[in-house]
Amino acid sequence: MGELAALELEHKAAAVRAQLAGALGQHGRLVYSNSLGAEAMVLTDIIWSYLPQIDVFSIDTGRLYEETYELLEKLQRRYQRTIRVVYPDARALERLVAHQGVNGFYHSLEARLECCRIRKVEPFKRAIAGFSAWITGVRREQSPARARGQAVEWDAEHGLYKISPLLDWTEAEVWQYIRARRLPYNRLHDRQFPSIGCSPCTRAIQPGESRRAGRWWWEQPESRECGLQPKAPPAAVPA
């Protein structure tokens, strides 16, 4: 990376730090939903290096790749900090498997969304309870729905603000930051997995496919979200 590109990247990283510091002052209790993806490496580095008072959690759905668990351990060793890991409700999960089977989510969109609800959405709601704003690593490039997002918006579904500090970052900038800071990352990224979720629902992408084509690949593109990100344009910020 050239000197000019390095300066531009540091400027963008400084803007993220300033945005999050300002959000702490405005909203008080902030929580970061760490997906353990490439963008998460950038935000984890910024938060744990400069703003450690921000709470960081990650959801273990019980179906993650082994490489994802390895990354979780590497992160905690590097920063000597602990990510708060949140799990699905055991009884709800038992009922889901009894009703659908182990991989019943392949059979219909409704079944898949119910699996995501129990394994991801409900744990997420528990994890953000009591906080004033949550932080996400989504970027405009990732999908048409995410392109409509705002850097700060009211998340009406969950009743708190949603902050997206990397919204206008490019994928190239994310990886420039990771390499410049020598950050750990999920080894699956080196095997054509730009977006990584649960192992049964994520595959490597093929040449020419979109960056999120490997997520829930058997569904239509417009349905390929887990339920954490808004499906409609952002709601007006409450007065």
GROMACS .gro file of C-alpha atoms in nm:
model
  239
    1MET     CA    1   0.000   0.000   0.000
    2GLY     CA    2   0.139   0.340  -0.101
    3GLU     CA    3   0.192   0.631   0.136
    4LEU     CA    4  -0.109   0.825   0.005
    5ALA     CA    5  -0.338   0.523   0.034
    6ALA     CA    6  -0.210   0.460   0.387
    7LEU     CA    7  -0.286   0.820   0.485
    8GLU     CA    8  -0.635   0.798   0.337
    9LEU     CA    9  -0.701   0.474   0.523
   10GLU     CA   10  -0.581   0.621   0.852
   11HIS     CA   11  -0.810   0.918   0.792
   12LYS     CA   12  -1.108   0.684   0.748
   13ALA     CA   13  -1.012   0.485   1.057
   14ALA     CA   14  -0.982   0.808   1.257
   15ALA     CA   15  -1.330   0.906   1.137
   16VAL     CA   16  -1.466   0.574   1.268
   17ARG     CA   17  -1.299   0.633   1.605
   18ALA     CA   18  -1.444   0.984   1.620
   19GLN     CA   19  -1.791   0.863   1.525
   20LEU     CA   20  -1.792   0.593   1.792
   21ALA     CA   21  -1.648   0.826   2.057
   22GLY     CA   22  -1.920   1.077   1.972
   23ALA     CA   23  -2.185   0.807   1.992
   24LEU     CA   24  -2.059   0.707   2.337
   25GLY     CA   25  -2.099   1.064   2.452
   26GLN     CA   26  -2.445   1.097   2.298
   27HIS     CA   27  -2.600   0.758   2.366
   28GLY     CA   28  -2.408   0.623   2.664
   29ARG     CA   29  -2.413   0.245   2.655
   30LEU     CA   30  -2.302   0.105   2.318
   31VAL     CA   31  -2.280  -0.260   2.218
   32TYR     CA   32  -2.101  -0.407   1.917
   33SER     CA   33  -2.248  -0.714   1.747
   34ASN     CA   34  -1.930  -0.889   1.630
   35SER     CA   35  -1.998  -1.119   1.334
   36LEU     CA   36  -1.633  -1.236   1.319
   37GLY     CA   37  -1.623  -1.141   0.950
   38ALA     CA   38  -1.357  -0.926   0.782
   39GLU     CA   39  -1.532  -0.601   0.875
   40ALA     CA   40  -1.549  -0.723   1.234
   41MET     CA   41  -1.170  -0.740   1.247
   42VAL     CA   42  -1.152  -0.369   1.167
   43LEU     CA   43  -1.413  -0.267   1.423
   44THR     CA   44  -1.280  -0.498   1.693
   45ASP     CA   45  -0.932  -0.350   1.648
   46ILE     CA   46  -1.063   0.007   1.671
   47ILE     CA   47  -1.292  -0.061   1.966
   48TRP     CA   48  -1.052  -0.265   2.175
   49SER     CA   49  -0.755  -0.038   2.095
   50TYR     CA   50  -0.926   0.296   2.157
   51LEU     CA   51  -1.276   0.253   2.305
   52PRO     CA   52  -1.270  -0.053   2.532
   53GLN     CA   53  -1.574   0.068   2.726
   54ILE     CA   54  -1.791  -0.046   2.433
   55ASP     CA   55  -1.937  -0.390   2.501
   56VAL     CA   56  -1.856  -0.657   2.240
   57PHE     CA   57  -2.058  -0.974   2.190
   58SER     CA   58  -2.080  -1.252   1.933
   59ILE     CA   59  -2.353  -1.508   1.870
   60ASP     CA   60  -2.262  -1.876   1.867
   61THR     CA   61  -2.548  -2.036   1.676
   62GLY     CA   62  -2.410  -2.384   1.734
   63ARG     CA   63  -2.354  -2.432   1.360
   64LEU     CA   64  -2.047  -2.217   1.295
   65TYR     CA   65  -1.741  -2.325   1.100
   66GLU     CA   66  -1.443  -2.453   1.301
   67GLU     CA   67  -1.238  -2.173   1.143
   68THR     CA   68  -1.475  -1.921   1.302
   69TYR     CA   69  -1.423  -2.067   1.649
   70GLU     CA   70  -1.047  -2.059   1.589
   71LEU     CA   71  -1.069  -1.689   1.499
   72LEU     CA   72  -1.263  -1.613   1.816
   73GLU     CA   73  -0.980  -1.762   2.022
   74LYS     CA   74  -0.713  -1.574   1.824
   75LEU     CA   75  -0.889  -1.242   1.878
   76GLN     CA   76  -0.918  -1.291   2.251
   77ARG     CA   77  -0.551  -1.390   2.280
   78ARG     CA   78  -0.431  -1.096   2.070
   79TYR     CA   79  -0.612  -0.829   2.271
   80GLN     CA   80  -0.622  -1.011   2.606
   81ARG     CA   81  -0.993  -0.939   2.624
   82THR     CA   82  -1.305  -1.155   2.623
   83ILE     CA   83  -1.590  -1.141   2.374
   84ARG     CA   84  -1.925  -1.198   2.540
   85VAL     CA   85  -2.060  -1.506   2.362
   86VAL     CA   86  -2.439  -1.543   2.344
   87TYR     CA   87  -2.615  -1.873   2.270
   88PRO     CA   88  -2.963  -1.980   2.155
   89ASP     CA   89  -3.212  -2.089   2.417
   90ALA     CA   90  -3.155  -2.463   2.462
   91ARG     CA   91  -3.522  -2.555   2.496
   92ALA     CA   92  -3.626  -2.353   2.190
   93LEU     CA   93  -3.346  -2.515   1.993
   94GLU     CA   94  -3.453  -2.861   2.103
   95ARG     CA   95  -3.811  -2.792   1.991
   96LEU     CA   96  -3.688  -2.656   1.658
   97VAL     CA   97  -3.483  -2.966   1.578
   98ALA     CA   98  -3.764  -3.196   1.691
   99HIS     CA   99  -4.005  -3.016   1.457
  100GLN     CA  100  -3.783  -2.943   1.154
  101GLY     CA  101  -3.504  -3.196   1.178
  102VAL     CA  102  -3.137  -3.102   1.193
  103ASN     CA  103  -3.133  -2.935   0.848
  104GLY     CA  104  -3.500  -2.854   0.800
  105PHE     CA  105  -3.417  -2.497   0.699
  106TYR     CA  106  -3.346  -2.617   0.344
  107HIS     CA  107  -3.713  -2.710   0.294
  108SER     CA  108  -3.873  -2.364   0.293
  109LEU     CA  109  -3.804  -1.996   0.352
  110GLU     CA  110  -4.033  -2.006   0.656
  111ALA     CA  111  -3.834  -2.292   0.809
  112ARG     CA  112  -3.504  -2.116   0.744
  113LEU     CA  113  -3.625  -1.789   0.898
  114GLU     CA  114  -3.749  -1.977   1.203
  115CYS     CA  115  -3.406  -2.136   1.240
  116CYS     CA  116  -3.240  -1.793   1.210
  117ARG     CA  117  -3.487  -1.650   1.460
  118ILE     CA  118  -3.404  -1.906   1.726
  119ARG     CA  119  -3.031  -1.931   1.659
  120LYS     CA  120  -2.954  -1.563   1.587
  121VAL     CA  121  -3.236  -1.313   1.630
  122GLU     CA  122  -3.354  -1.411   1.978
  123PRO     CA  123  -2.997  -1.431   2.118
  124PHE     CA  124  -2.928  -1.094   1.954
  125LYS     CA  125  -3.228  -0.937   2.127
  126ARG     CA  126  -3.108  -1.065   2.463
  127ALA     CA  127  -2.755  -0.939   2.395
  128ILE     CA  128  -2.860  -0.580   2.316
  129ALA     CA  129  -3.113  -0.547   2.600
  130GLY     CA  130  -3.038  -0.241   2.813
  131PHE     CA  131  -2.815  -0.068   2.559
  132SER     CA  132  -2.887   0.262   2.383
  133ALA     CA  133  -2.730   0.182   2.046
  134TRP     CA  134  -2.579  -0.115   1.866
  135ILE     CA  135  -2.289  -0.116   1.622
  136THR     CA  136  -2.276  -0.321   1.304
  137GLY     CA  137  -2.013  -0.369   1.032
  138VAL     CA  138  -2.247  -0.363   0.730
  139ARG     CA  139  -2.131  -0.184   0.415
  140ARG     CA  140  -2.325  -0.039   0.121
  141GLU     CA  141  -2.141  -0.260  -0.128
  142GLN     CA  142  -2.275  -0.580   0.027
  143SER     CA  143  -2.634  -0.572  -0.099
  144PRO     CA  144  -2.903  -0.340  -0.241
  145ALA     CA  145  -3.084  -0.341   0.094
  146ARG     CA  146  -2.770  -0.241   0.282
  147ALA     CA  147  -2.696   0.029   0.024
  148ARG     CA  148  -3.007   0.213   0.146
  149GLY     CA  149  -2.881   0.228   0.505
  150GLN     CA  150  -2.763   0.528   0.701
  151ALA     CA  151  -2.456   0.565   0.920
  152VAL     CA  152  -2.684   0.628   1.219
  153GLU     CA  153  -3.050   0.533   1.213
  154TRP     CA  154  -3.330   0.440   1.449
  155ASP     CA  155  -3.382   0.065   1.463
  156ALA     CA  156  -3.755   0.059   1.531
  157GLU     CA  157  -3.772  -0.319   1.542
  158HIS     CA  158  -3.527  -0.341   1.832
  159GLY     CA  159  -3.596  -0.003   1.994
  160LEU     CA  160  -3.249   0.152   1.988
  161TYR     CA  161  -3.011   0.329   1.751
  162LYS     CA  162  -2.810   0.138   1.493
  163ILE     CA  163  -2.464   0.267   1.403
  164SER     CA  164  -2.282   0.151   1.088
  165PRO     CA  165  -1.933   0.309   1.096
  166LEU     CA  166  -1.802   0.116   0.794
  167LEU     CA  167  -2.103   0.183   0.573
  168ASP     CA  168  -1.902   0.371   0.310
  169TRP     CA  169  -1.587   0.160   0.328
  170THR     CA  170  -1.500  -0.057   0.031
  171GLU     CA  171  -1.402  -0.421   0.059
  172ALA     CA  172  -1.052  -0.324  -0.058
  173GLU     CA  173  -1.021  -0.074   0.228
  174VAL     CA  174  -1.128  -0.336   0.482
  175TRP     CA  175  -0.854  -0.569   0.365
  176GLN     CA  176  -0.597  -0.290   0.345
  177TYR     CA  177  -0.663  -0.217   0.711
  178ILE     CA  178  -0.642  -0.586   0.807
  179ARG     CA  179  -0.309  -0.627   0.630
  180ALA     CA  180  -0.162  -0.298   0.750
  181ARG     CA  181  -0.241  -0.387   1.111
  182ARG     CA  182  -0.157  -0.757   1.064
  183LEU     CA  183  -0.492  -0.855   1.209
  184PRO     CA  184  -0.615  -1.213   1.234
  185TYR     CA  185  -0.902  -1.312   1.006
  186ASN     CA  186  -1.109  -1.617   0.920
  187ARG     CA  187  -0.905  -1.854   0.702
  188LEU     CA  188  -1.217  -1.926   0.497
  189HIS     CA  189  -1.174  -1.583   0.336
  190ASP     CA  190  -0.874  -1.728   0.153
  191ARG     CA  191  -1.099  -2.000   0.009
  192GLN     CA  192  -1.354  -1.773  -0.165
  193PHE     CA  193  -1.580  -1.716   0.136
  194PRO     CA  194  -1.624  -1.335   0.142
  195SER     CA  195  -1.927  -1.366   0.374
  196ILE     CA  196  -1.934  -1.633   0.644
  197GLY     CA  197  -2.224  -1.752   0.856
  198CYS     CA  198  -2.344  -2.091   0.974
  199SER     CA  199  -2.168  -2.380   0.800
  200PRO     CA  200  -2.480  -2.541   0.643
  201CYS     CA  201  -2.593  -2.204   0.505
  202THR     CA  202  -2.265  -2.071   0.362
  203ARG     CA  203  -2.061  -2.186   0.065
  204ALA     CA  204  -1.769  -2.051  -0.136
  205ILE     CA  205  -1.866  -1.823  -0.424
  206GLN     CA  206  -1.788  -1.889  -0.790
  207PRO     CA  207  -1.620  -1.645  -1.032
  208GLY     CA  208  -1.864  -1.372  -1.132
  209GLU     CA  209  -2.101  -1.425  -0.839
  210SER     CA  210  -2.189  -1.145  -0.596
  211ARG     CA  211  -2.000  -1.128  -0.268
  212ARG     CA  212  -2.301  -1.257  -0.072
  213ALA     CA  213  -2.402  -1.526  -0.321
  214GLY     CA  214  -2.273  -1.795  -0.087
  215ARG     CA  215  -2.521  -1.708   0.188
  216TRP     CA  216  -2.848  -1.911   0.173
  217TRP     CA  217  -2.762  -1.980  -0.192
  218TRP     CA  218  -3.074  -2.193  -0.252
  219GLU     CA  219  -3.304  -1.892  -0.194
  220GLN     CA  220  -3.394  -1.591  -0.404
  221PRO     CA  221  -3.150  -1.300  -0.352
  222GLU     CA  222  -3.409  -1.069  -0.194
  223SER     CA  223  -3.467  -1.308   0.098
  224ARG     CA  224  -3.104  -1.364   0.193
  225GLU     CA  225  -3.089  -1.196   0.534
  226CYS     CA  226  -3.114  -1.352   0.878
  227GLY     CA  227  -3.348  -1.094   1.031
  228LEU     CA  228  -3.099  -0.875   1.217
  229GLN     CA  229  -3.082  -0.609   0.945
  230PRO     CA  230  -3.394  -0.404   0.858
  231LYS     CA  231  -3.597  -0.519   0.558
  232ALA     CA  232  -3.752  -0.177   0.494
  233PRO     CA  233  -3.606   0.174   0.458
  234PRO     CA  234  -3.485   0.315   0.791
  235ALA     CA  235  -3.749   0.450   1.026
  236ALA     CA  236  -3.748   0.816   1.122
  237VAL     CA  237  -3.535   0.894   1.426
  238PRO     CA  238  -3.768   0.957   1.721
  239ALA     CA  239  -3.783   1.310   1.851
   0.00000   0.00000   0.00000
